[in-house]
Tab-separated table of C-alpha atoms in Angstrom:
chain	number	residue	atom	x	y	z
A	1	MET	CA	30.706	-19.284	-5.148
A	2	ARG	CA	28.038	-21.600	-6.649
A	3	TYR	CA	25.136	-19.277	-6.266
A	4	ILE	CA	26.575	-16.953	-9.212
A	5	ARG	CA	25.741	-18.421	-12.433
A	6	PRO	CA	25.579	-15.866	-15.087
A	7	THR	CA	24.267	-18.335	-17.891
A	8	SER	CA	21.334	-19.243	-15.945
A	9	LEU	CA	17.966	-17.498	-16.934
A	10	THR	CA	16.879	-18.148	-13.439
A	11	TRP	CA	19.937	-16.180	-11.601
A	12	TRP	CA	19.206	-13.067	-13.941
A	13	ALA	CA	15.462	-13.240	-13.147
A	14	GLY	CA	16.323	-13.479	-9.590
A	15	LEU	CA	18.620	-10.720	-9.852
A	16	LEU	CA	16.734	-8.446	-11.687
A	17	ALA	CA	13.743	-9.291	-8.940
A	18	MET	CA	16.352	-7.916	-5.883
A	19	LEU	CA	17.914	-5.245	-7.679
A	20	THR	CA	14.095	-4.052	-8.376
A	21	GLY	CA	13.482	-4.151	-5.021
A	22	LEU	CA	16.532	-2.472	-3.667
A	23	ALA	CA	16.030	0.623	-6.112
A	24	SER	CA	12.528	0.727	-4.995
A	25	VAL	CA	13.969	1.062	-1.580
A	26	THR	CA	16.590	3.274	-1.916
A	27	LEU	CA	15.567	5.634	-4.606
A	28	PRO	CA	13.692	8.970	-3.782
A	29	MET	CA	10.379	9.803	-5.367
A	30	ALA	CA	10.869	13.477	-5.987
A	31	GLY	CA	14.134	15.099	-7.568
A	32	ALA	CA	16.496	14.260	-9.885
A	33	LEU	CA	16.028	10.732	-9.641
A	34	GLY	CA	12.354	10.837	-9.355
A	35	GLU	CA	11.956	9.849	-13.128
A	36	LEU	CA	14.200	6.614	-12.571
A	37	SER	CA	11.878	5.988	-9.549
A	38	ARG	CA	8.767	6.085	-11.415
A	39	LEU	CA	10.426	3.346	-13.958
A	40	VAL	CA	11.199	1.122	-11.136
A	41	ALA	CA	7.605	1.497	-9.707
A	42	LEU	CA	6.601	0.237	-13.073
A	43	LEU	CA	8.749	-2.680	-12.800
A	44	ALA	CA	7.629	-3.576	-9.719
A	45	GLY	CA	4.111	-3.808	-10.707
A	46	THR	CA	3.326	-0.218	-8.391
A	47	GLY	CA	1.956	-1.639	-5.465
A	48	ASP	CA	1.591	-5.475	-6.234
A	49	ALA	CA	4.852	-6.491	-4.834
A	50	SER	CA	6.640	-5.072	-1.571
A	51	PRO	CA	10.292	-3.922	-2.174
A	52	ALA	CA	11.206	-6.816	0.731
A	53	GLY	CA	8.659	-9.506	-1.445
A	54	LEU	CA	11.012	-8.502	-4.511
A	55	ILE	CA	14.062	-9.129	-2.691
A	56	PHE	CA	12.819	-12.534	-1.165
A	57	LEU	CA	11.787	-13.631	-4.627
A	58	GLY	CA	15.023	-12.697	-6.147
A	59	LEU	CA	17.074	-14.527	-3.273
A	60	GLY	CA	14.415	-17.405	-3.419
A	61	LEU	CA	14.950	-17.903	-7.191
A	62	ILE	CA	18.754	-18.056	-7.118
A	63	GLY	CA	18.520	-20.417	-4.125
A	64	LEU	CA	15.790	-22.764	-6.007
A	65	ARG	CA	18.021	-22.517	-8.807
A	66	ASP	CA	21.024	-23.773	-7.093
A	67	ARG	CA	19.022	-26.444	-5.273
A	68	LEU	CA	17.393	-28.076	-8.267
A	69	GLU	CA	20.720	-28.076	-9.977
A	70	ARG	CA	22.233	-30.009	-7.092
A	71	GLY	CA	19.590	-32.386	-6.975
A	72	PHE	CA	19.458	-33.381	-10.467
A	73	ARG	CA	23.404	-34.022	-10.427
A	74	GLY	CA	22.986	-36.073	-7.329
A	75	ASP	CA	25.063	-33.747	-5.000
A	76	ASP	CA	23.766	-32.969	-1.539
């Protein structure tokens, strides 16, 4: 699987953006997980980015890293 590169900083940035978006979709705003939900809202920018936007940003970063790596190596 060429998309999983744990040594790449771009891969980690994309994964964090994806996980932040997924967490903001799935965590409830009240209850026992309310504090964790507030932390995710702070990480997401509290309204600057939608959860779907964060998920697509993460996927885009991971795909862009792979494409640039293949372009520099000459693979196509």
